Short mmCIF file of C-alpha atoms in Angstrom, two decimals:
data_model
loop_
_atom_site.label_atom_id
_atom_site.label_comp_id
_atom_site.label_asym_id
_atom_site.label_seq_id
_atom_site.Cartn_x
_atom_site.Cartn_y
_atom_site.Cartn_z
CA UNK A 643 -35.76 39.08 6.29
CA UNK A 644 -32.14 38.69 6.92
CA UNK A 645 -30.77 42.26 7.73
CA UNK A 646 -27.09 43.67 5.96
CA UNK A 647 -24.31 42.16 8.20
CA UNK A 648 -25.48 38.56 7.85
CA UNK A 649 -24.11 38.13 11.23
CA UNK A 650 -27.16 37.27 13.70
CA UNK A 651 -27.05 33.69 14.01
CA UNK A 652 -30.79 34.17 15.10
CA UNK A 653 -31.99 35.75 12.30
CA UNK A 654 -30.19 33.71 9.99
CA UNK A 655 -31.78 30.03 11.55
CA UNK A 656 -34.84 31.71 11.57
CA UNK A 657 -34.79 32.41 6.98
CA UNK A 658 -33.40 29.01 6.79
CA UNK A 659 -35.64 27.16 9.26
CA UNK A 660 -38.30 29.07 7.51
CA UNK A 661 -37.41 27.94 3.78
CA UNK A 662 -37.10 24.15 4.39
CA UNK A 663 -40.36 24.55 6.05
CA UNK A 664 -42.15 25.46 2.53
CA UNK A 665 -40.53 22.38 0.91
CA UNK A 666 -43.05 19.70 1.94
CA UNK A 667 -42.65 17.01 -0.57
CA UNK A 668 -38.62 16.66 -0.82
CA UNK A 669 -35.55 16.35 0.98
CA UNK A 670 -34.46 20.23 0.97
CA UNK A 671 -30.64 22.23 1.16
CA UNK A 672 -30.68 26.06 1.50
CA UNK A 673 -27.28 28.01 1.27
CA UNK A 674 -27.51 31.71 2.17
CA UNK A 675 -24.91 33.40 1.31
CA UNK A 676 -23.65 37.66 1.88
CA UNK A 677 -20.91 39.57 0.50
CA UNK A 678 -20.81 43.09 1.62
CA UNK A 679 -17.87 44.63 -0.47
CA UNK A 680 -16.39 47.36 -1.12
CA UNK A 681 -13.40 48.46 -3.68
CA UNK A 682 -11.50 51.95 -4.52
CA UNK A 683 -9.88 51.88 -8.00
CA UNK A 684 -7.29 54.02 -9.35
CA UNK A 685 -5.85 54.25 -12.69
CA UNK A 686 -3.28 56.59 -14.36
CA UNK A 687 -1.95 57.48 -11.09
CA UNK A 688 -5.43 59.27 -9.98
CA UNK A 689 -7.87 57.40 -7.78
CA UNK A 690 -11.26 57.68 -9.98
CA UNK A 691 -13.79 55.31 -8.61
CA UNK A 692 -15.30 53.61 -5.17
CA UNK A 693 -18.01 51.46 -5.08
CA UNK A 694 -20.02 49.35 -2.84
CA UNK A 695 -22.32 46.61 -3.42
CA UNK A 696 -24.18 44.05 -1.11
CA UNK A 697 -25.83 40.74 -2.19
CA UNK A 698 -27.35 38.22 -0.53
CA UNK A 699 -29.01 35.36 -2.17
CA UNK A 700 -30.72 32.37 -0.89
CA UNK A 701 -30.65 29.26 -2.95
CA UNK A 702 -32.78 26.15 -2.37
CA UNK A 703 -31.86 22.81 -3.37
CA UNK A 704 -34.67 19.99 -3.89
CA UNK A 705 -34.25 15.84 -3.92
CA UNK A 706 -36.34 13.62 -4.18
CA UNK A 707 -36.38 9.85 -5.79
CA UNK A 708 -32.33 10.83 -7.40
CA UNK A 709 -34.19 14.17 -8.96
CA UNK A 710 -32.31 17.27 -8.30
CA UNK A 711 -34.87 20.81 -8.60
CA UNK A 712 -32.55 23.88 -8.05
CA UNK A 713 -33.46 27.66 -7.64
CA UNK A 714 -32.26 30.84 -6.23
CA UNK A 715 -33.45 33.98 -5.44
CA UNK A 716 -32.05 37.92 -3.90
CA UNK A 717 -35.44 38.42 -3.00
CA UNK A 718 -35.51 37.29 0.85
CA UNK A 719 -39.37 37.90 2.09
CA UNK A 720 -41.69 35.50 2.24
CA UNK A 721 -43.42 35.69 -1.26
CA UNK A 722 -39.79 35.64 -2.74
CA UNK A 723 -38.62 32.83 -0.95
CA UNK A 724 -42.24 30.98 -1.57
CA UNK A 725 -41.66 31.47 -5.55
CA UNK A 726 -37.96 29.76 -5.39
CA UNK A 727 -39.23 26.93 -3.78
CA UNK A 728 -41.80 26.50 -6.36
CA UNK A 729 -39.18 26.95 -9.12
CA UNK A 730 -37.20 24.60 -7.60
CA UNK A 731 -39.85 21.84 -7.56
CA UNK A 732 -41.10 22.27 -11.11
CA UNK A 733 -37.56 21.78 -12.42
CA UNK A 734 -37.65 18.68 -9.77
CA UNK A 735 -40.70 17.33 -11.69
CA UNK A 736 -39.21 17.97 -14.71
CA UNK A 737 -35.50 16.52 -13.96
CA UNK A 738 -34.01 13.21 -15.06
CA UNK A 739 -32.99 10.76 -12.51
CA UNK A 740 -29.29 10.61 -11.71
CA UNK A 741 -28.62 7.63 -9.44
CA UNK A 742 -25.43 9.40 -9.14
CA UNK A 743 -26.15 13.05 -7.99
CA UNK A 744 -25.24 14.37 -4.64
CA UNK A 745 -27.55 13.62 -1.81
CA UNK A 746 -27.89 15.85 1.15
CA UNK A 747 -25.07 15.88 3.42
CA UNK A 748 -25.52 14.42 7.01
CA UNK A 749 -25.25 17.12 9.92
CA UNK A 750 -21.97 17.41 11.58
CA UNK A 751 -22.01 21.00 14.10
CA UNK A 752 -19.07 23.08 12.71
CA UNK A 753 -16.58 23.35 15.82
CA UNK A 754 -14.50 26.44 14.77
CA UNK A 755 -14.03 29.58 16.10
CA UNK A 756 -16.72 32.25 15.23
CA UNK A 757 -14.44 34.77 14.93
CA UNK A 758 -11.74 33.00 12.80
CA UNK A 759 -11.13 34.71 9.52
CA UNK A 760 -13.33 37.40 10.66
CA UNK A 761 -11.52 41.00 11.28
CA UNK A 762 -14.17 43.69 12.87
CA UNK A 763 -11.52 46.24 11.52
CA UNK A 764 -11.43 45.24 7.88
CA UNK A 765 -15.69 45.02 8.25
CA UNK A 766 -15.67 48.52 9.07
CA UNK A 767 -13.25 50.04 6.74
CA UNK A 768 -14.36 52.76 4.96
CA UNK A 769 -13.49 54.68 1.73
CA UNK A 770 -10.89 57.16 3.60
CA UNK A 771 -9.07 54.25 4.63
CA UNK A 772 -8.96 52.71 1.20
CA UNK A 773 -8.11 55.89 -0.29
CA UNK A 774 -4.95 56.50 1.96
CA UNK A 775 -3.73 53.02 0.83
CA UNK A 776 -4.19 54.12 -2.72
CA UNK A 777 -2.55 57.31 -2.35
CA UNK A 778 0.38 55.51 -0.54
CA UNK A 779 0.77 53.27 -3.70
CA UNK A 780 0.48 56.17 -5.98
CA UNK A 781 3.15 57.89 -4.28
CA UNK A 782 5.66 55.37 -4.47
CA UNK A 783 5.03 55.14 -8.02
CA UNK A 784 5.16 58.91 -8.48
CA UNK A 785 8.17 58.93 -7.20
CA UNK A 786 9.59 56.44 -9.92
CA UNK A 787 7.86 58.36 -12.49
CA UNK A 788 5.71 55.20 -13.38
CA UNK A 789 1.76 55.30 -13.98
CA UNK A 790 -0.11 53.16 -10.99
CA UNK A 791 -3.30 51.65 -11.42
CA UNK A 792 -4.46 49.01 -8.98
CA UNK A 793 -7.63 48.52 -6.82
CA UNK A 794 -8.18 48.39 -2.72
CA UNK A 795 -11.13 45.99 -2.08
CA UNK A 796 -12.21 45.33 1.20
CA UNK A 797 -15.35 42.67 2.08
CA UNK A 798 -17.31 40.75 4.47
CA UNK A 799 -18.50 37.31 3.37
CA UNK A 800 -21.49 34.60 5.00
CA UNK A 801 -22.33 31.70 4.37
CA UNK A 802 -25.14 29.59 6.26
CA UNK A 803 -25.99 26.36 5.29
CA UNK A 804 -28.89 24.10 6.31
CA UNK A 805 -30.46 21.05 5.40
CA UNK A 806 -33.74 18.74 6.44
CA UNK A 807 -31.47 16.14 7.83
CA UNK A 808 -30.61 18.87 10.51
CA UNK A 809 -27.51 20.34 8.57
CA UNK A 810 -27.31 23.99 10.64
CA UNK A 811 -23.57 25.50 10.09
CA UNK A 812 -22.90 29.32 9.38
CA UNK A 813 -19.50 30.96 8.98
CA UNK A 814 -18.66 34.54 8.52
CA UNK A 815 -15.11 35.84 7.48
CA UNK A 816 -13.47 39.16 6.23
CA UNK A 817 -10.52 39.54 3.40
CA UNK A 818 -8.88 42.69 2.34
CA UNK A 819 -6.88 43.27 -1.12
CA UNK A 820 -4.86 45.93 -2.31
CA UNK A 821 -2.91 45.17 -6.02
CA UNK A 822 -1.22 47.64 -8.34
CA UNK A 823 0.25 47.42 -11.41
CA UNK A 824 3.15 50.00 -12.21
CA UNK A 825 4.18 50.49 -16.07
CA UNK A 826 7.08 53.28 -17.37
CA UNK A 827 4.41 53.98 -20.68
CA UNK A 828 7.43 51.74 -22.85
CA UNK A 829 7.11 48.25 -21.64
CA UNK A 830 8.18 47.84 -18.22
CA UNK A 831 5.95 47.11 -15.72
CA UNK A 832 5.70 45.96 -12.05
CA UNK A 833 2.97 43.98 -9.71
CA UNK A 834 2.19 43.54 -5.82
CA UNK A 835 -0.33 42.17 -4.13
CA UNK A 836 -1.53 42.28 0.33
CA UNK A 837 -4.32 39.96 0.84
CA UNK A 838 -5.16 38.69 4.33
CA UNK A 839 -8.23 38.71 6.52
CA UNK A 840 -7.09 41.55 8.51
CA UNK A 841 -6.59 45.04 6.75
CA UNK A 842 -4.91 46.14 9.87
CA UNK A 843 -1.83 44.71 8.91
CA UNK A 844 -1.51 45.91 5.51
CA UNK A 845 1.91 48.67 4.36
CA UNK A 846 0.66 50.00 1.18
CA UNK A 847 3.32 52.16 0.91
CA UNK A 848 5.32 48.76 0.56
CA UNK A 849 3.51 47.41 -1.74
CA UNK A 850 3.82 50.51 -3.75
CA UNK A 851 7.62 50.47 -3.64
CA UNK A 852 7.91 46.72 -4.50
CA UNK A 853 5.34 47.20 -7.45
CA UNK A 854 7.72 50.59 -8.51
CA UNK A 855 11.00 48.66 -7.99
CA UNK A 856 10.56 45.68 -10.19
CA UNK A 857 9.06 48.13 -13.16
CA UNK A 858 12.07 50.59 -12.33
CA UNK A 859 14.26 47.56 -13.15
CA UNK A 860 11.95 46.35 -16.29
CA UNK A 861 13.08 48.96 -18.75
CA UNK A 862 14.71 48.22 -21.69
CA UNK A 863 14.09 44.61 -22.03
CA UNK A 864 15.82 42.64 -23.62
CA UNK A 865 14.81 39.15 -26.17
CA UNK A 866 16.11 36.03 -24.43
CA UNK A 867 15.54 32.87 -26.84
CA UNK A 868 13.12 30.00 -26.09
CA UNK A 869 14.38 27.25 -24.26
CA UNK A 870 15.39 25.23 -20.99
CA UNK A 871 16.29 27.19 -17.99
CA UNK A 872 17.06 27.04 -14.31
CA UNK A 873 14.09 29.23 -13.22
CA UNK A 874 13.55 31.57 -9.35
CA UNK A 875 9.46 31.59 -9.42
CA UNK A 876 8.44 34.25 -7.16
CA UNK A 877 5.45 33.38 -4.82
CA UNK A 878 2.88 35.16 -6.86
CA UNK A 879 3.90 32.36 -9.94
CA UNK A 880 4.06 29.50 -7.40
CA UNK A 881 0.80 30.86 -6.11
CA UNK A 882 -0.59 30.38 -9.91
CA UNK A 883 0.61 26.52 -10.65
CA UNK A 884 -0.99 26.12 -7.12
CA UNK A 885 -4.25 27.43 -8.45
CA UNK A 886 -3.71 25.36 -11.73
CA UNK A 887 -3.14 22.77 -10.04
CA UNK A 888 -5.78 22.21 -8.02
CA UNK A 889 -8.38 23.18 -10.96
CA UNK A 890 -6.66 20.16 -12.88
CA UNK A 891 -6.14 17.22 -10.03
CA UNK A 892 -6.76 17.97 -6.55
CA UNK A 893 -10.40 17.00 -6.42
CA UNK A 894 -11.76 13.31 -5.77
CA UNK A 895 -13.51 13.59 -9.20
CA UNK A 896 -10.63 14.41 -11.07
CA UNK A 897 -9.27 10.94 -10.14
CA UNK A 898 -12.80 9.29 -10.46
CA UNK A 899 -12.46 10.45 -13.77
CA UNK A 900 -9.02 9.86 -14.91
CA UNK A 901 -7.69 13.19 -15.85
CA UNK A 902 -6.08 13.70 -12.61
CA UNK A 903 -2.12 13.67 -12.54
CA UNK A 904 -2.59 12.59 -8.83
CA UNK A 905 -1.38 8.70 -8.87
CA UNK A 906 -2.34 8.12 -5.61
CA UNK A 907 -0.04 6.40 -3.06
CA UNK A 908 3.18 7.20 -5.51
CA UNK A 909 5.98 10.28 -5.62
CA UNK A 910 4.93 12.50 -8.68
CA UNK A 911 7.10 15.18 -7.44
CA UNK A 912 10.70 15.68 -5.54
CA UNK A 913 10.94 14.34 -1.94
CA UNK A 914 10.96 18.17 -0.83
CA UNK A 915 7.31 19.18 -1.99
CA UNK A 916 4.46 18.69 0.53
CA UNK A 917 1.16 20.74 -0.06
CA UNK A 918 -1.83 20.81 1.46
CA UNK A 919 -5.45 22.35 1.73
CA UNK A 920 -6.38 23.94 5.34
CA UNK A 921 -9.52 26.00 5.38
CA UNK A 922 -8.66 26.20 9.48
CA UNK A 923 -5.15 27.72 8.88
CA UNK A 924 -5.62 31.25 10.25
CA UNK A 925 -2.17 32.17 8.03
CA UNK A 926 -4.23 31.52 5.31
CA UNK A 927 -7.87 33.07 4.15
CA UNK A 928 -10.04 30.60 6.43
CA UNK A 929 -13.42 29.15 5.57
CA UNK A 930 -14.68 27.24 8.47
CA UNK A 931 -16.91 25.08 6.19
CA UNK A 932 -18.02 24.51 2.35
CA UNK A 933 -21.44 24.96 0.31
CA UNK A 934 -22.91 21.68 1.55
CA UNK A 935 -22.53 23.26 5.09
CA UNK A 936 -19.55 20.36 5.99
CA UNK A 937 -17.00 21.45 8.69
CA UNK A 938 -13.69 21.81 6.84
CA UNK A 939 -11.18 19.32 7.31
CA UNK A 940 -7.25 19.62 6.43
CA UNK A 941 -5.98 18.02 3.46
CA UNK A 942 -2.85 16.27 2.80
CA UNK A 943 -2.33 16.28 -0.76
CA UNK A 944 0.97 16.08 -1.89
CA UNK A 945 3.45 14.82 0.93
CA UNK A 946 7.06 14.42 0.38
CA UNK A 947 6.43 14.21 -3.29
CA UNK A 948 4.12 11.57 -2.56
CA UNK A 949 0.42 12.00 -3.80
CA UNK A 950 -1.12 11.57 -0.95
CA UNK A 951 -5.08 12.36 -0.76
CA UNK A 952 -7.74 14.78 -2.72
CA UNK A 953 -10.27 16.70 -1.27
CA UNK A 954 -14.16 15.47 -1.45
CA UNK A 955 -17.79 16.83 -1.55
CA UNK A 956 -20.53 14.83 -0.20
CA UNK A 957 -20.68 13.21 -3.63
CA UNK A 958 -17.60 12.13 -4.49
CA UNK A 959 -17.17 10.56 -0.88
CA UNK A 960 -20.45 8.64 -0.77
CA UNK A 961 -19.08 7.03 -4.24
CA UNK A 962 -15.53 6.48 -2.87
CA UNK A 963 -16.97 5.24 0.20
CA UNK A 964 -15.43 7.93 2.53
CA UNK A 965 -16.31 11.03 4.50
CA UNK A 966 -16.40 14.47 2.88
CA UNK A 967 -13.69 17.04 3.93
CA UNK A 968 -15.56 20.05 3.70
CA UNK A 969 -14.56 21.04 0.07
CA UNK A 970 -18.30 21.09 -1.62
CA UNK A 971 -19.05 23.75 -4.02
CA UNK A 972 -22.94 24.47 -4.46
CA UNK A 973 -24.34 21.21 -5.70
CA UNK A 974 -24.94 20.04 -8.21
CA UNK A 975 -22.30 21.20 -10.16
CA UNK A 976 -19.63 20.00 -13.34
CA UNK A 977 -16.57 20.57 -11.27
CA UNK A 978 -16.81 18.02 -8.50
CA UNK A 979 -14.75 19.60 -5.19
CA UNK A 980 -12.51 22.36 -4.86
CA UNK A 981 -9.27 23.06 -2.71
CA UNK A 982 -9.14 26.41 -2.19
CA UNK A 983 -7.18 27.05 0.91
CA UNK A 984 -4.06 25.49 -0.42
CA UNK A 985 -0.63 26.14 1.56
CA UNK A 986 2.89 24.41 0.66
CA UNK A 987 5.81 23.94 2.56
CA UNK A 988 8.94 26.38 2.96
CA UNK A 989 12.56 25.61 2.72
CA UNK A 990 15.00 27.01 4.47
CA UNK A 991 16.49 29.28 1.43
CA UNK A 992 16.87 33.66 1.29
CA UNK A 993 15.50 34.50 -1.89
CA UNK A 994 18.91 36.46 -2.74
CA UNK A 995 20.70 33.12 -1.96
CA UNK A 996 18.85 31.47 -4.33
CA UNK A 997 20.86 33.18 -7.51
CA UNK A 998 23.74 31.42 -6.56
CA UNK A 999 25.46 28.72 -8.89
CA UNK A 1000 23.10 30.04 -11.88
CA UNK A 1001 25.28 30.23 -14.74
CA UNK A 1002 22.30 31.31 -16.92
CA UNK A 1003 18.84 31.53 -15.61
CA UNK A 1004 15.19 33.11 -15.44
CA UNK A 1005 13.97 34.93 -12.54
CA UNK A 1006 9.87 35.13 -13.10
CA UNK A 1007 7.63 37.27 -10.69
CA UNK A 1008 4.35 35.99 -12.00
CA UNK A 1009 2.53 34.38 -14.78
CA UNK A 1010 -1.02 35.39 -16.54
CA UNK A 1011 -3.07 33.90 -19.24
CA UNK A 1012 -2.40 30.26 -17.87
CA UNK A 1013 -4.00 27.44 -19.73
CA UNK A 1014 -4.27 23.40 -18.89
CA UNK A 1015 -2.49 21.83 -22.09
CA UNK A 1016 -3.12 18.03 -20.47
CA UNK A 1017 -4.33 17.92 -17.38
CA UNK A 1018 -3.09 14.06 -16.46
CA UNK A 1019 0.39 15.14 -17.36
CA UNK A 1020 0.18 18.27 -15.60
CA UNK A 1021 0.74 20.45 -18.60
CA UNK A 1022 0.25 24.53 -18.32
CA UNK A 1023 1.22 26.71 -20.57
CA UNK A 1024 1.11 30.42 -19.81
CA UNK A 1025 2.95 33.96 -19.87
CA UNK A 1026 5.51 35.40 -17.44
CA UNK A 1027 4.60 39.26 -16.73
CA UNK A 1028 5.36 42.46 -14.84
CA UNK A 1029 9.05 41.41 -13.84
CA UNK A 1030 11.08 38.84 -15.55
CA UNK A 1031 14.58 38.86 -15.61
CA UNK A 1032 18.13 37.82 -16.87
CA UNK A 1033 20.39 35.64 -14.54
CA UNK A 1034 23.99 35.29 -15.11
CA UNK A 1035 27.08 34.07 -13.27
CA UNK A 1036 24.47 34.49 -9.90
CA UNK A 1037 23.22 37.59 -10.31
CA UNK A 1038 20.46 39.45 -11.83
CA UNK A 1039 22.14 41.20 -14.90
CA UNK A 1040 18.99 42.77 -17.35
CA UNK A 1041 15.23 42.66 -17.90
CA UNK A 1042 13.77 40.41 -20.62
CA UNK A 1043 10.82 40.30 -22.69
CA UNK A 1044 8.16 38.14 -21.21
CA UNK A 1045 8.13 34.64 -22.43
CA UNK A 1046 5.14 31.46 -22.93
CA UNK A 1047 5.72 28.63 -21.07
CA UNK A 1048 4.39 24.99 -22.02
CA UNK A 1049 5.44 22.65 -18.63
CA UNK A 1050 4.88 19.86 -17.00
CA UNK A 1051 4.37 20.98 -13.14
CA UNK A 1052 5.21 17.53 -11.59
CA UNK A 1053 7.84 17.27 -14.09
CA UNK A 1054 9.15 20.79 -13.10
CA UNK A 1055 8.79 20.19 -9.07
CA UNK A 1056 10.83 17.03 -9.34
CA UNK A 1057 13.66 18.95 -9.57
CA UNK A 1058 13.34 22.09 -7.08
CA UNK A 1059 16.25 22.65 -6.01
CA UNK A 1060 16.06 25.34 -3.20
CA UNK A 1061 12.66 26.23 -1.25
CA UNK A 1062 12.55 30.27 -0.11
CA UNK A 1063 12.27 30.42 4.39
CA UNK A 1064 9.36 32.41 3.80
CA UNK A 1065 5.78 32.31 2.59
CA UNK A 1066 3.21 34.53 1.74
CA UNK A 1067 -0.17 34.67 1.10
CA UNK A 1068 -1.38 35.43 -2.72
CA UNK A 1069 -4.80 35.13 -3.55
CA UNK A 1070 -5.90 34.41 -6.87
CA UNK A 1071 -7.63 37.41 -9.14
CA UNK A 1072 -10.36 35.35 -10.43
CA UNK A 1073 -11.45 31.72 -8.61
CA UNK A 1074 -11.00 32.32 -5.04
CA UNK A 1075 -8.22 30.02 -4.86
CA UNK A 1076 -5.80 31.53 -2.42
CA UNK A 1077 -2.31 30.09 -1.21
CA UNK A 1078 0.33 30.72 1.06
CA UNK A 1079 3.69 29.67 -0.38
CA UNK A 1080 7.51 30.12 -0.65
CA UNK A 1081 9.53 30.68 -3.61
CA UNK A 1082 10.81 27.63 -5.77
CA UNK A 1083 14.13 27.28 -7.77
CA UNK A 1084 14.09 24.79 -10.48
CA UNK A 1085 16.54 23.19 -12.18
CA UNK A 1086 14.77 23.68 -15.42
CA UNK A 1087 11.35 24.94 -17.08
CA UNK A 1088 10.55 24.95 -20.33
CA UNK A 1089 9.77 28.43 -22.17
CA UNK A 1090 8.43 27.66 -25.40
CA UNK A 1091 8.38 31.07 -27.08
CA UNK A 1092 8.31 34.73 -26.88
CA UNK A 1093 5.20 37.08 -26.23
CA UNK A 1094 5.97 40.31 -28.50
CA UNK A 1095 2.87 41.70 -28.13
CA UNK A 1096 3.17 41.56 -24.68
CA UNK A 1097 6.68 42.99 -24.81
CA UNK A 1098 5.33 46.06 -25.89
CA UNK A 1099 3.14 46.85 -22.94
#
């Protein structure tokens, strides 16, 4: 029995020693994994809940003869563990042969720090602490007579993977999140986000005033009409087509497949746009190594506009005839490997700065309700929210209605003309994709339409 904490390296070889032992007649992966989280919510400017929840779950992964048995179970004594691998090998018995699955990955010893990604302070944080960031928000929104609601989440995360082939890697990492959303009650509204591995270094209040600035500014939007503009994405949007991107083309089986808008070897975007995937990065939310217990390597994707490389699972490399780089999700699995630490490259550009020579132009904070249109063309189409605005003549002049977009990202980040000096880290709200990144200005994106429903809050 693996106590809360998931931190004893002993314990933890023991349950997973222990498991592959019971699976006699198979090759045999087990992935224990622990969250330990934690989140105060507020809403209509009171804070109104706090919760806590821990899971751990052990799942075991059978082979044998290209069969694939999988099972998992939060039940971690012996009679729990005994009944998923028996699970697991009746669906083994049962299973098709798929000369194609994922075999077992080979051992390589994960060589990176313990302690990277892993924050003692943000493990220990406790509901007075997240309530004191809420209350900071709160304030700063009181005092722009806006409603706040938002949530302060703070967690500790394991994951241990090993394997009869002598697979033995664990990795343990913290991530605190604070987010608020700030509306006037007639339309306007503003967002912020603080994500990072170390609570420690989080200003609420900040966040609070950014969130109550940009909705302070948001009132009495005004219609712009669909069309072509020079657009200033804020990090939280380039954060998005990050995300989007990577769900569409950054994986090896994307391109196996053909609906990858990764051409391999040749410039899909400007000579100014290098990205790339770095689960080591401490600037970033590290994971030291993936679900098939492989040590995380950096990725190159995209560099100097050139597509350079996609990231691999165990899989996708034994087909392509390469090594893995760490980027596995729990096999088997539909959606191949996943970068997830993604990070792109800053300019030299003030934000401010960035207005200049804009005759008439769209300054976005962030877009929601993204959709892939085509995904070997690059094609989202989405919704710009909580902070879009007028430019004329250089400056920022009103607040408009939000607006869909339907673009073509490589298409777009051909033409970026002016990369922000600074980056920050956004994580995602849903997929775990996070990424550190500047703000872009393009020389044109394509909003398709209106959203009135949206316009009215």
């Amino acid at each position: 029995m693996v106590e809360p904490g998931g931190r004893d390296p002993a314990a933890l070889e023991s349950l997973l020693t222990h498991v592959l032992s019971l699976a006699t007649d198979a090759e045999a992966e087990a992935i224990f994994t622990e969250r330990n989280a934690a989140l105060t919510r507020f809403a209509n400017s009171r804070i109104h809940q706090n919760v806590a929840e821990r899971d751990a779950t052990l799942r075991i992964r059978l082979v044998r003869d290209a069969r694939t048995g999988v099972a998992s179970t939060n039940r971690l004594d012996n009679d729990g563990l005994q009944e998923a691998v028996e699970r697991a090998s009746a669906t083994l018995a049962l299973a098709t042969p798929n000369p194609h699955g994922a075999p077992l990955a080979d051992p390589i010893p994960s060589t990176a720090d313990a302690e990277l990604g892993f924050v003692a302070a943000t493990a220990r944080a406790d509901p007075e602490l997240r309530a004191a960031g809420a209350r900071a928000v709160i304030a700063a929104g009181d005092a722009a007579h806006l409603e706040s609601s938002g949530a302060f989440s703070t967690e500790t995360a394991t994951l241990a993977v090993a394997n009869s082939r002598g697979m033995r890697n664990t990795h343990s990492v913290t991530q605190a999140k604070l987010l608020t959303v700030m509306m006037d009650g007639n339309g306007a509204s503003g967002y912020a986000q603080a994500t990072g591995p170390d609570v420690r270094a989080f200003d609420p209040a900040a966040v609070g005033e950014e969130a109550a600035d940009k909705a302070s500014r948001s009132t009495d939007a005004v219609e712009l009409e669909p069309g072509e503009y020079p657009v200033i994405l804020e990090e939280y949007a380039v954060a998005t087509i990050l995300e989007y991107l990577s769900w569409m083309g950054f994986s090896a089986l994307a391109v196996e497949e053909g609906r990858s808008f990764m051409d391999l070897g040749q410039r899909i975007m400007g000579p100014n746009v290098s990205i790339w995937d770095d689960g080591l990065d401490p600037l970033g939310l590290p994971t030291a190594i993936d679900y098939e217990g492989v040590p995380k390597q950096r990725v190159d994707l995209i560099s100097d506009g050139v597509a350079h490389a996609v990231v691999h699972d165990t899989a996708t490399a034994a087909r392509a005839g390469v090594a893995s780089t760490g980027h596995g999700l729990p096999a088997p699995n539909a959606f191949g490997p996943m970068a997830w630490n993604l990070f792109m490259s800053p300019g030299s550009s003030a934000k401010e700065v960035m207005l200049s020579g804009i005759e008439r132009g769209v300054w976005v904070t962030r877009f929601h309700y993204v959709n892939i249109i085509h995904a070997k063309r690059g094609i989202l189409t989405g919704m710009t929210k909580d902070g879009t605005f007028l430019i004329e003549d250089g400056r920022i002049t009103r607040p408009i209605r939000n607006l869909r977009f339907t673009q073509s990202i490589p298409e777009a980040f051909s033409a970026i003309e002016a990369i922000g000096s600074e980056t920050r880290l956004v994580a995602a709200e849903y997929s775990g994709i996070n990424a550190r990144v500047p703000a872009l200005r393009l020389a044109k994106f394509a909003f398709t339409g209106a959203t009135g429903a949206e316009a009215q809050g």
